[in-house]
């Protein structure tokens, strides 16, 4: 059986729905279908942001916003000048959803529920007469001069335009590869580091603002570092994992992590400070209280690692102990063995090679009337609403081009 549509959107996630709605609002006459392989649409939206849906980020200047994308920074400059975070806020307000900004810049619906976003999308597709078909797993695409044929496990669709919004779906990447698109092999992007080390063994839940780098590479980042029962996590580590996605994959996630618990303070300056403390706090116990802006438990652990006993007073510290402590504080070496997925927000680096896409329209340079939106392309960001913003912007550009 053949079903005819003007536009077929493959993928019933955030990018697919947003694209479909924007196309329909610009062209009420077009017959549009969304094909989803699963039983349910928008399932990733449901779990995103811990079930609250981190819609976007309060960074309103395109040239600043692109800095959050390890892959796609250059390509997104133009698109973000067309549709940026401010436009996202306005779009959702126009569709009855108010967003709020949190302290760290992340933006959520005021209801704090991803269901609000799902309801907004579902209501819009219903009102606009967009057909949403589930259980449709695409098997093949066929291109003739003036139309596309999409074969699923259930039926065949004929359409003049196709939008691919399938996220990180290896099967679809394979189909597109066979049609002449280059695929950048996917590797994990946001992950935490597995570290077994006595210095952090009993410090689960302790957090400090730290600078981190991968020894022997140019990879570095700074931000809150969280000690977990399997190693290290937190924004600083996730940032490092995103920018280092390919390099760390190549190292099979075995490397030495250098940690500066004092962020940007160097070893020499720290040593001078410790020498001053030795004079000023002479009679006090070293491990009793952290002289730095991080938790006492961490200070105590780094002091013990420097050979300082619980009963040692500042005055009694040897030159070696002072040197060791300065090094533990500013240049601690931790062996990383493997990674863990960050929550359920699995993000990959990889997808359609960006050179094969026209970023003014999101149209394929290989095949006319084939478009892309969302994570199917080799663009990814750190956590904080940026991956959604890429989906909204791509969907908007596709719809503008159809208008």
mmCIF file of C-alpha atoms in Angstrom:
data_model
loop_
_atom_site.group_PDB
_atom_site.id
_atom_site.type_symbol
_atom_site.label_atom_id
_atom_site.label_comp_id
_atom_site.label_asym_id
_atom_site.label_seq_id
_atom_site.Cartn_x
_atom_site.Cartn_y
_atom_site.Cartn_z
ATOM 1 C CA UNK A 1 0.000 0.000 0.000
ATOM 2 C CA UNK A 2 1.294 3.485 -0.889
ATOM 3 C CA UNK A 3 0.639 6.566 1.225
ATOM 4 C CA UNK A 4 1.294 9.935 -0.423
ATOM 5 C CA UNK A 5 2.566 12.945 1.530
ATOM 6 C CA UNK A 6 4.202 16.268 0.659
ATOM 7 C CA UNK A 7 6.662 15.884 3.523
ATOM 8 C CA UNK A 8 7.715 12.789 5.461
ATOM 9 C CA UNK A 9 9.659 13.353 8.675
ATOM 10 C CA UNK A 10 11.531 10.303 9.897
ATOM 11 C CA UNK A 11 11.940 10.297 13.682
ATOM 12 C CA UNK A 12 9.329 11.146 16.303
ATOM 13 C CA UNK A 13 11.585 12.953 18.744
ATOM 14 C CA UNK A 14 12.106 16.605 19.637
ATOM 15 C CA UNK A 15 13.671 17.582 16.294
ATOM 16 C CA UNK A 16 11.048 15.718 14.245
ATOM 17 C CA UNK A 17 8.064 17.256 16.015
ATOM 18 C CA UNK A 18 9.472 20.783 16.083
ATOM 19 C CA UNK A 19 10.285 20.624 12.367
ATOM 20 C CA UNK A 20 6.851 19.248 11.460
ATOM 21 C CA UNK A 21 5.003 21.880 13.477
ATOM 22 C CA UNK A 22 7.000 24.752 11.989
ATOM 23 C CA UNK A 23 6.564 23.459 8.427
ATOM 24 C CA UNK A 24 2.805 23.106 8.928
ATOM 25 C CA UNK A 25 2.461 26.575 10.472
ATOM 26 C CA UNK A 26 4.174 28.076 7.431
ATOM 27 C CA UNK A 27 2.267 25.939 4.882
ATOM 28 C CA UNK A 28 -1.186 24.860 5.999
ATOM 29 C CA UNK A 29 -1.825 23.067 2.686
ATOM 30 C CA UNK A 30 1.030 20.565 2.966
ATOM 31 C CA UNK A 31 0.260 16.972 3.906
ATOM 32 C CA UNK A 32 2.825 15.969 6.555
ATOM 33 C CA UNK A 33 3.619 12.680 8.304
ATOM 34 C CA UNK A 34 5.975 11.853 11.170
ATOM 35 C CA UNK A 35 7.231 8.253 11.152
ATOM 36 C CA UNK A 36 8.476 6.843 14.471
ATOM 37 C CA UNK A 37 9.986 3.353 14.732
ATOM 38 C CA UNK A 38 9.099 2.929 18.428
ATOM 39 C CA UNK A 39 5.714 2.512 20.103
ATOM 40 C CA UNK A 40 5.995 5.937 21.679
ATOM 41 C CA UNK A 41 7.012 9.372 20.432
ATOM 42 C CA UNK A 42 9.117 11.955 22.307
ATOM 43 C CA UNK A 43 10.492 9.384 24.758
ATOM 44 C CA UNK A 44 13.872 11.135 25.058
ATOM 45 C CA UNK A 45 12.107 14.426 25.818
ATOM 46 C CA UNK A 46 10.296 12.679 28.670
ATOM 47 C CA UNK A 47 13.479 11.657 30.497
ATOM 48 C CA UNK A 48 15.615 14.691 29.619
ATOM 49 C CA UNK A 49 16.757 17.014 32.380
ATOM 50 C CA UNK A 50 15.723 14.485 35.028
ATOM 51 C CA UNK A 51 12.137 14.491 33.716
ATOM 52 C CA UNK A 52 11.928 18.298 33.673
ATOM 53 C CA UNK A 53 13.138 18.841 30.075
ATOM 54 C CA UNK A 54 16.010 21.294 29.829
ATOM 55 C CA UNK A 55 14.550 23.144 26.810
ATOM 56 C CA UNK A 56 17.402 25.569 26.129
ATOM 57 C CA UNK A 57 20.086 27.707 27.779
ATOM 58 C CA UNK A 58 19.956 31.406 28.685
ATOM 59 C CA UNK A 59 22.832 32.324 26.385
ATOM 60 C CA UNK A 60 21.398 34.790 23.889
ATOM 61 C CA UNK A 61 24.401 35.780 21.781
ATOM 62 C CA UNK A 62 24.995 33.375 18.863
ATOM 63 C CA UNK A 63 28.788 33.786 18.919
ATOM 64 C CA UNK A 64 28.834 32.876 22.634
ATOM 65 C CA UNK A 65 26.313 30.055 22.280
ATOM 66 C CA UNK A 66 28.403 28.187 19.674
ATOM 67 C CA UNK A 67 31.235 27.850 22.226
ATOM 68 C CA UNK A 68 29.266 25.081 23.983
ATOM 69 C CA UNK A 69 29.480 22.751 20.957
ATOM 70 C CA UNK A 70 32.642 20.609 20.674
ATOM 71 C CA UNK A 71 31.400 19.587 17.228
ATOM 72 C CA UNK A 72 29.457 22.121 15.175
ATOM 73 C CA UNK A 73 30.844 25.375 16.592
ATOM 74 C CA UNK A 74 31.731 26.864 13.210
ATOM 75 C CA UNK A 75 28.686 25.551 11.330
ATOM 76 C CA UNK A 76 26.114 26.757 13.888
ATOM 77 C CA UNK A 77 27.111 30.443 13.794
ATOM 78 C CA UNK A 78 24.882 31.261 10.821
ATOM 79 C CA UNK A 79 21.919 29.151 11.985
ATOM 80 C CA UNK A 80 21.997 30.673 15.504
ATOM 81 C CA UNK A 81 21.781 34.149 13.962
ATOM 82 C CA UNK A 82 18.489 32.928 12.428
ATOM 83 C CA UNK A 83 17.022 31.178 15.462
ATOM 84 C CA UNK A 84 18.667 31.404 18.893
ATOM 85 C CA UNK A 85 17.693 30.773 22.530
ATOM 86 C CA UNK A 86 15.595 33.952 22.691
ATOM 87 C CA UNK A 87 13.575 32.757 19.708
ATOM 88 C CA UNK A 88 13.050 29.405 21.432
ATOM 89 C CA UNK A 89 11.600 31.144 24.515
ATOM 90 C CA UNK A 90 9.304 33.208 22.313
ATOM 91 C CA UNK A 91 8.219 30.168 20.281
ATOM 92 C CA UNK A 92 7.221 28.182 23.372
ATOM 93 C CA UNK A 93 5.456 31.191 24.903
ATOM 94 C CA UNK A 94 3.445 31.566 21.711
ATOM 95 C CA UNK A 95 2.496 27.891 22.096
ATOM 96 C CA UNK A 96 1.409 28.325 25.709
ATOM 97 C CA UNK A 97 4.551 27.172 27.500
ATOM 98 C CA UNK A 98 6.364 29.557 29.820
ATOM 99 C CA UNK A 99 10.040 28.879 30.510
ATOM 100 C CA UNK A 100 12.169 29.906 33.495
ATOM 101 C CA UNK A 101 15.908 30.420 33.918
ATOM 102 C CA UNK A 102 17.795 28.621 36.685
ATOM 103 C CA UNK A 103 20.966 29.913 38.374
ATOM 104 C CA UNK A 104 23.278 27.954 36.067
ATOM 105 C CA UNK A 105 21.535 29.280 32.943
ATOM 106 C CA UNK A 106 19.532 26.133 32.158
ATOM 107 C CA UNK A 107 15.937 26.764 31.106
ATOM 108 C CA UNK A 108 12.945 24.599 31.997
ATOM 109 C CA UNK A 109 9.170 24.890 31.709
ATOM 110 C CA UNK A 110 7.815 26.653 34.823
ATOM 111 C CA UNK A 111 5.860 23.458 35.550
ATOM 112 C CA UNK A 112 9.184 21.597 36.002
ATOM 113 C CA UNK A 113 7.712 18.773 33.943
ATOM 114 C CA UNK A 114 8.733 17.455 30.528
ATOM 115 C CA UNK A 115 5.087 16.416 30.065
ATOM 116 C CA UNK A 116 4.335 20.125 29.434
ATOM 117 C CA UNK A 117 6.592 20.087 26.358
ATOM 118 C CA UNK A 118 5.171 16.762 25.154
ATOM 119 C CA UNK A 119 1.593 18.054 25.551
ATOM 120 C CA UNK A 120 2.488 21.253 23.687
ATOM 121 C CA UNK A 121 3.863 19.276 20.725
ATOM 122 C CA UNK A 122 1.013 16.727 20.709
ATOM 123 C CA UNK A 123 -1.616 19.473 20.774
ATOM 124 C CA UNK A 124 0.071 21.335 17.918
ATOM 125 C CA UNK A 125 0.351 18.307 15.593
ATOM 126 C CA UNK A 126 -3.292 17.495 16.243
ATOM 127 C CA UNK A 127 -4.452 21.026 15.472
ATOM 128 C CA UNK A 128 -2.319 21.197 12.338
ATOM 129 C CA UNK A 129 -3.450 17.808 11.039
ATOM 130 C CA UNK A 130 0.014 16.256 11.019
ATOM 131 C CA UNK A 131 -0.168 12.459 10.943
ATOM 132 C CA UNK A 132 1.955 10.711 13.580
ATOM 133 C CA UNK A 133 2.561 7.051 12.746
ATOM 134 C CA UNK A 134 4.325 4.775 15.243
ATOM 135 C CA UNK A 135 5.874 1.327 14.807
ATOM 136 C CA UNK A 136 7.248 2.445 11.419
ATOM 137 C CA UNK A 137 10.822 1.243 11.124
ATOM 138 C CA UNK A 138 12.431 2.545 7.926
ATOM 139 C CA UNK A 139 13.994 -0.248 5.859
ATOM 140 C CA UNK A 140 15.085 1.664 2.760
ATOM 141 C CA UNK A 141 14.924 4.958 0.895
ATOM 142 C CA UNK A 142 14.560 5.210 -2.839
ATOM 143 C CA UNK A 143 15.081 8.389 -4.862
ATOM 144 C CA UNK A 144 13.599 9.054 -8.303
ATOM 145 C CA UNK A 145 13.736 12.343 -10.226
ATOM 146 C CA UNK A 146 10.785 14.007 -8.570
ATOM 147 C CA UNK A 147 9.817 11.972 -5.523
ATOM 148 C CA UNK A 148 11.119 9.799 -2.679
ATOM 149 C CA UNK A 149 9.933 6.357 -1.698
ATOM 150 C CA UNK A 150 10.259 5.396 1.971
ATOM 151 C CA UNK A 151 9.793 1.725 2.746
ATOM 152 C CA UNK A 152 9.042 0.788 6.350
ATOM 153 C CA UNK A 153 8.319 -2.578 7.991
ATOM 154 C CA UNK A 154 4.620 -1.771 7.476
ATOM 155 C CA UNK A 155 4.098 0.145 4.233
ATOM 156 C CA UNK A 156 5.566 2.369 1.521
ATOM 157 C CA UNK A 157 5.356 6.155 1.601
ATOM 158 C CA UNK A 158 5.744 8.416 -1.415
ATOM 159 C CA UNK A 159 6.767 12.010 -0.746
ATOM 160 C CA UNK A 160 8.433 14.999 -2.417
ATOM 161 C CA UNK A 161 10.538 15.976 0.615
ATOM 162 C CA UNK A 162 12.136 14.025 3.456
ATOM 163 C CA UNK A 163 13.439 15.293 6.798
ATOM 164 C CA UNK A 164 15.734 12.959 8.714
ATOM 165 C CA UNK A 165 15.449 13.515 12.475
ATOM 166 C CA UNK A 166 16.391 10.067 13.747
ATOM 167 C CA UNK A 167 19.038 11.086 16.319
ATOM 168 C CA UNK A 168 21.849 8.591 16.899
ATOM 169 C CA UNK A 169 20.406 5.729 14.876
ATOM 170 C CA UNK A 170 23.191 3.572 13.319
ATOM 171 C CA UNK A 171 20.768 1.810 10.946
ATOM 172 C CA UNK A 172 19.697 5.113 9.359
ATOM 173 C CA UNK A 173 23.304 6.291 9.179
ATOM 174 C CA UNK A 174 24.042 3.101 7.226
ATOM 175 C CA UNK A 175 21.160 3.795 4.812
ATOM 176 C CA UNK A 176 22.442 7.349 4.223
ATOM 177 C CA UNK A 177 26.012 6.135 3.833
ATOM 178 C CA UNK A 178 24.864 3.837 1.030
ATOM 179 C CA UNK A 179 23.299 6.905 -0.586
ATOM 180 C CA UNK A 180 26.580 8.797 -0.681
ATOM 181 C CA UNK A 181 26.677 10.677 2.635
ATOM 182 C CA UNK A 182 29.862 10.423 4.708
ATOM 183 C CA UNK A 183 29.303 9.294 8.291
ATOM 184 C CA UNK A 184 31.597 10.243 11.153
ATOM 185 C CA UNK A 185 31.732 7.083 13.270
ATOM 186 C CA UNK A 186 29.901 7.662 16.578
ATOM 187 C CA UNK A 187 31.707 7.626 19.912
ATOM 188 C CA UNK A 188 30.279 8.469 23.367
ATOM 189 C CA UNK A 189 30.501 12.126 24.336
ATOM 190 C CA UNK A 190 29.171 12.929 27.819
ATOM 191 C CA UNK A 191 30.599 10.464 30.318
ATOM 192 C CA UNK A 192 32.201 10.280 33.740
ATOM 193 C CA UNK A 193 35.588 8.824 34.670
ATOM 194 C CA UNK A 194 36.144 5.537 36.514
ATOM 195 C CA UNK A 195 38.923 6.044 39.067
ATOM 196 C CA UNK A 196 39.937 3.765 41.937
ATOM 197 C CA UNK A 197 42.178 5.813 44.223
ATOM 198 C CA UNK A 198 42.595 5.838 48.014
ATOM 199 C CA UNK A 199 42.559 9.666 48.010
ATOM 200 C CA UNK A 200 38.916 9.760 46.933
ATOM 201 C CA UNK A 201 37.742 6.369 48.200
ATOM 202 C CA UNK A 202 35.415 7.580 50.964
ATOM 203 C CA UNK A 203 34.608 11.030 49.602
ATOM 204 C CA UNK A 204 31.459 10.221 47.633
ATOM 205 C CA UNK A 205 29.348 13.388 47.243
ATOM 206 C CA UNK A 206 32.229 15.810 47.849
ATOM 207 C CA UNK A 207 32.404 18.586 45.258
ATOM 208 C CA UNK A 208 35.035 21.238 44.485
ATOM 209 C CA UNK A 209 35.695 23.715 41.678
ATOM 210 C CA UNK A 210 38.784 22.304 39.950
ATOM 211 C CA UNK A 211 40.860 22.523 36.793
ATOM 212 C CA UNK A 212 41.367 19.184 35.067
ATOM 213 C CA UNK A 213 43.527 18.048 32.186
ATOM 214 C CA UNK A 214 44.466 14.839 30.428
ATOM 215 C CA UNK A 215 48.198 14.269 30.806
ATOM 216 C CA UNK A 216 50.142 14.360 27.558
ATOM 217 C CA UNK A 217 47.346 16.096 25.586
ATOM 218 C CA UNK A 218 46.004 19.619 25.092
ATOM 219 C CA UNK A 219 42.671 18.640 26.664
ATOM 220 C CA UNK A 220 41.707 20.731 29.683
ATOM 221 C CA UNK A 221 38.598 22.076 31.378
ATOM 222 C CA UNK A 222 37.493 23.724 34.605
ATOM 223 C CA UNK A 223 34.312 23.528 36.622
ATOM 224 C CA UNK A 224 32.702 21.816 39.582
ATOM 225 C CA UNK A 225 34.132 18.303 40.047
ATOM 226 C CA UNK A 226 32.028 15.763 41.887
ATOM 227 C CA UNK A 227 33.504 12.672 43.536
ATOM 228 C CA UNK A 228 31.247 9.630 43.080
ATOM 229 C CA UNK A 229 31.445 6.003 44.215
ATOM 230 C CA UNK A 230 32.987 5.035 40.844
ATOM 231 C CA UNK A 231 35.310 8.020 40.357
ATOM 232 C CA UNK A 232 34.782 11.576 39.153
ATOM 233 C CA UNK A 233 31.863 13.410 37.545
ATOM 234 C CA UNK A 234 30.414 16.926 37.521
ATOM 235 C CA UNK A 235 30.376 19.707 34.877
ATOM 236 C CA UNK A 236 34.185 20.006 34.660
ATOM 237 C CA UNK A 237 34.629 16.303 33.919
ATOM 238 C CA UNK A 238 31.685 16.188 31.490
ATOM 239 C CA UNK A 239 33.106 19.156 29.602
ATOM 240 C CA UNK A 240 36.461 17.384 29.320
ATOM 241 C CA UNK A 241 34.726 14.213 28.103
ATOM 242 C CA UNK A 242 32.808 16.142 25.421
ATOM 243 C CA UNK A 243 35.803 17.997 24.020
ATOM 244 C CA UNK A 244 37.947 14.881 24.307
ATOM 245 C CA UNK A 245 35.340 12.424 22.957
ATOM 246 C CA UNK A 246 37.464 11.210 20.027
ATOM 247 C CA UNK A 247 40.855 11.384 21.728
ATOM 248 C CA UNK A 248 39.737 9.542 24.861
ATOM 249 C CA UNK A 249 37.989 6.899 22.741
ATOM 250 C CA UNK A 250 41.314 6.358 20.927
ATOM 251 C CA UNK A 251 43.000 5.902 24.324
ATOM 252 C CA UNK A 252 40.390 3.278 25.215
ATOM 253 C CA UNK A 253 39.566 5.480 28.231
ATOM 254 C CA UNK A 254 42.923 4.687 29.905
ATOM 255 C CA UNK A 255 44.789 7.880 30.792
ATOM 256 C CA UNK A 256 46.160 10.010 33.617
ATOM 257 C CA UNK A 257 43.970 12.872 34.826
ATOM 258 C CA UNK A 258 45.755 15.855 36.362
ATOM 259 C CA UNK A 259 43.630 17.686 38.928
ATOM 260 C CA UNK A 260 44.266 21.158 40.330
ATOM 261 C CA UNK A 261 41.914 21.448 43.305
ATOM 262 C CA UNK A 262 42.753 25.179 43.522
ATOM 263 C CA UNK A 263 41.638 25.766 39.911
ATOM 264 C CA UNK A 264 44.164 28.213 38.440
ATOM 265 C CA UNK A 265 46.629 28.598 41.303
ATOM 266 C CA UNK A 266 50.056 27.156 40.471
ATOM 267 C CA UNK A 267 52.278 24.919 42.621
ATOM 268 C CA UNK A 268 54.833 27.594 43.522
ATOM 269 C CA UNK A 269 52.259 30.117 44.739
ATOM 270 C CA UNK A 270 50.586 27.343 46.734
ATOM 271 C CA UNK A 271 53.893 26.353 48.342
ATOM 272 C CA UNK A 272 54.479 29.978 49.427
ATOM 273 C CA UNK A 273 50.979 30.095 50.906
ATOM 274 C CA UNK A 274 51.579 26.846 52.830
ATOM 275 C CA UNK A 275 54.866 28.241 54.205
ATOM 276 C CA UNK A 276 52.974 31.317 55.447
ATOM 277 C CA UNK A 277 50.363 29.069 57.082
ATOM 278 C CA UNK A 278 53.180 27.111 58.760
ATOM 279 C CA UNK A 279 54.224 30.336 60.518
ATOM 280 C CA UNK A 280 50.791 31.821 61.180
ATOM 281 C CA UNK A 281 49.014 28.615 62.272
ATOM 282 C CA UNK A 282 52.094 27.074 63.939
ATOM 283 C CA UNK A 283 50.297 25.544 66.967
ATOM 284 C CA UNK A 284 47.229 24.300 65.081
ATOM 285 C CA UNK A 285 46.675 20.804 63.669
ATOM 286 C CA UNK A 286 47.091 20.672 59.890
ATOM 287 C CA UNK A 287 44.189 18.343 59.100
ATOM 288 C CA UNK A 288 41.747 20.091 61.430
ATOM 289 C CA UNK A 289 40.493 22.731 58.978
ATOM 290 C CA UNK A 290 40.848 23.332 55.239
ATOM 291 C CA UNK A 291 42.525 26.698 54.566
ATOM 292 C CA UNK A 292 41.088 26.597 51.037
ATOM 293 C CA UNK A 293 37.633 26.951 49.604
ATOM 294 C CA UNK A 294 36.798 23.247 49.424
ATOM 295 C CA UNK A 295 35.470 20.640 51.884
ATOM 296 C CA UNK A 296 37.448 19.579 54.968
ATOM 297 C CA UNK A 297 37.145 15.881 54.067
ATOM 298 C CA UNK A 298 39.005 16.486 50.819
ATOM 299 C CA UNK A 299 41.677 18.578 52.569
ATOM 300 C CA UNK A 300 42.179 15.846 55.146
ATOM 301 C CA UNK A 301 42.530 13.191 52.446
ATOM 302 C CA UNK A 302 45.123 15.223 50.471
ATOM 303 C CA UNK A 303 47.054 15.914 53.697
ATOM 304 C CA UNK A 304 47.174 12.192 54.534
ATOM 305 C CA UNK A 305 48.339 11.482 50.946
ATOM 306 C CA UNK A 306 51.217 13.903 51.601
ATOM 307 C CA UNK A 307 52.348 11.848 54.609
ATOM 308 C CA UNK A 308 50.828 14.196 57.218
ATOM 309 C CA UNK A 309 49.465 12.453 60.309
ATOM 310 C CA UNK A 310 46.298 13.485 62.209
ATOM 311 C CA UNK A 311 48.357 14.811 65.167
ATOM 312 C CA UNK A 312 50.830 16.846 63.022
ATOM 313 C CA UNK A 313 50.933 20.602 63.775
ATOM 314 C CA UNK A 314 51.666 23.218 61.083
ATOM 315 C CA UNK A 315 54.972 24.091 62.771
ATOM 316 C CA UNK A 316 56.166 20.487 62.476
ATOM 317 C CA UNK A 317 55.717 20.147 58.708
ATOM 318 C CA UNK A 318 58.903 19.148 56.900
ATOM 319 C CA UNK A 319 60.028 20.662 53.616
ATOM 320 C CA UNK A 320 59.097 17.404 51.846
ATOM 321 C CA UNK A 321 55.601 17.362 53.348
ATOM 322 C CA UNK A 322 55.023 20.983 52.268
ATOM 323 C CA UNK A 323 56.192 20.170 48.723
ATOM 324 C CA UNK A 324 54.069 17.022 48.569
ATOM 325 C CA UNK A 325 51.007 18.879 49.814
ATOM 326 C CA UNK A 326 51.476 21.697 47.266
ATOM 327 C CA UNK A 327 51.670 19.040 44.532
ATOM 328 C CA UNK A 328 48.598 17.135 45.774
ATOM 329 C CA UNK A 329 46.645 20.400 45.763
ATOM 330 C CA UNK A 330 47.655 21.675 42.339
ATOM 331 C CA UNK A 331 48.824 18.653 40.327
ATOM 332 C CA UNK A 332 47.262 15.441 41.603
ATOM 333 C CA UNK A 333 47.640 12.536 39.169
ATOM 334 C CA UNK A 334 44.740 10.067 38.993
ATOM 335 C CA UNK A 335 44.692 6.974 36.797
ATOM 336 C CA UNK A 336 41.455 6.680 34.798
ATOM 337 C CA UNK A 337 40.342 3.182 33.790
ATOM 338 C CA UNK A 338 37.173 3.351 31.759
ATOM 339 C CA UNK A 339 34.046 5.469 31.768
ATOM 340 C CA UNK A 340 30.441 5.416 32.914
ATOM 341 C CA UNK A 341 27.408 6.796 31.084
ATOM 342 C CA UNK A 342 26.193 10.095 32.506
ATOM 343 C CA UNK A 343 22.624 9.504 33.788
ATOM 344 C CA UNK A 344 20.262 8.474 30.993
ATOM 345 C CA UNK A 345 21.312 11.397 28.824
ATOM 346 C CA UNK A 346 23.452 9.418 26.442
ATOM 347 C CA UNK A 347 24.987 11.745 23.861
ATOM 348 C CA UNK A 348 27.186 10.662 20.971
ATOM 349 C CA UNK A 349 29.762 12.505 18.929
ATOM 350 C CA UNK A 350 29.345 11.420 15.326
ATOM 351 C CA UNK A 351 26.766 11.260 12.553
ATOM 352 C CA UNK A 352 26.302 12.842 9.128
ATOM 353 C CA UNK A 353 29.509 14.609 8.115
ATOM 354 C CA UNK A 354 28.845 18.352 8.280
ATOM 355 C CA UNK A 355 30.535 18.960 4.928
ATOM 356 C CA UNK A 356 27.576 17.224 3.244
ATOM 357 C CA UNK A 357 25.000 19.713 4.570
ATOM 358 C CA UNK A 358 24.025 23.240 3.537
ATOM 359 C CA UNK A 359 23.725 25.108 6.850
ATOM 360 C CA UNK A 360 21.554 27.860 5.389
ATOM 361 C CA UNK A 361 18.737 25.365 4.786
ATOM 362 C CA UNK A 362 19.828 22.078 6.463
ATOM 363 C CA UNK A 363 19.421 20.436 3.045
ATOM 364 C CA UNK A 364 21.682 17.626 1.885
ATOM 365 C CA UNK A 365 24.343 18.655 -0.627
ATOM 366 C CA UNK A 366 24.221 15.096 -2.000
ATOM 367 C CA UNK A 367 20.460 14.811 -2.635
ATOM 368 C CA UNK A 368 17.999 17.677 -3.184
ATOM 369 C CA UNK A 369 14.836 17.538 -1.037
ATOM 370 C CA UNK A 370 16.572 15.602 1.736
ATOM 371 C CA UNK A 371 16.943 17.540 5.012
ATOM 372 C CA UNK A 372 18.414 16.975 8.469
ATOM 373 C CA UNK A 373 17.531 18.146 11.977
ATOM 374 C CA UNK A 374 18.877 17.331 15.431
ATOM 375 C CA UNK A 375 21.468 14.825 16.585
ATOM 376 C CA UNK A 376 21.563 12.772 13.376
ATOM 377 C CA UNK A 377 24.306 15.151 12.210
ATOM 378 C CA UNK A 378 27.806 15.310 13.690
ATOM 379 C CA UNK A 379 26.914 18.075 16.153
ATOM 380 C CA UNK A 380 26.780 17.654 19.904
ATOM 381 C CA UNK A 381 27.068 19.828 22.958
ATOM 382 C CA UNK A 382 27.773 19.672 26.634
ATOM 383 C CA UNK A 383 24.859 19.247 29.018
ATOM 384 C CA UNK A 384 22.630 22.276 29.734
ATOM 385 C CA UNK A 385 19.939 22.495 27.037
ATOM 386 C CA UNK A 386 22.331 22.970 24.120
ATOM 387 C CA UNK A 387 21.510 19.743 22.260
ATOM 388 C CA UNK A 388 17.827 20.710 22.252
ATOM 389 C CA UNK A 389 18.671 24.198 20.996
ATOM 390 C CA UNK A 390 20.492 22.626 18.033
ATOM 391 C CA UNK A 391 17.343 20.571 17.294
ATOM 392 C CA UNK A 392 15.053 23.644 17.426
ATOM 393 C CA UNK A 393 17.341 25.724 15.233
ATOM 394 C CA UNK A 394 17.729 22.976 12.612
ATOM 395 C CA UNK A 395 13.978 22.382 12.505
ATOM 396 C CA UNK A 396 13.302 26.100 12.145
ATOM 397 C CA UNK A 397 15.722 26.423 9.199
ATOM 398 C CA UNK A 398 14.156 23.455 7.382
ATOM 399 C CA UNK A 399 10.686 24.973 7.824
ATOM 400 C CA UNK A 400 11.849 28.419 6.618
ATOM 401 C CA UNK A 401 13.233 26.807 3.492
ATOM 402 C CA UNK A 402 9.922 25.045 2.804
ATOM 403 C CA UNK A 403 8.096 28.378 3.136
#
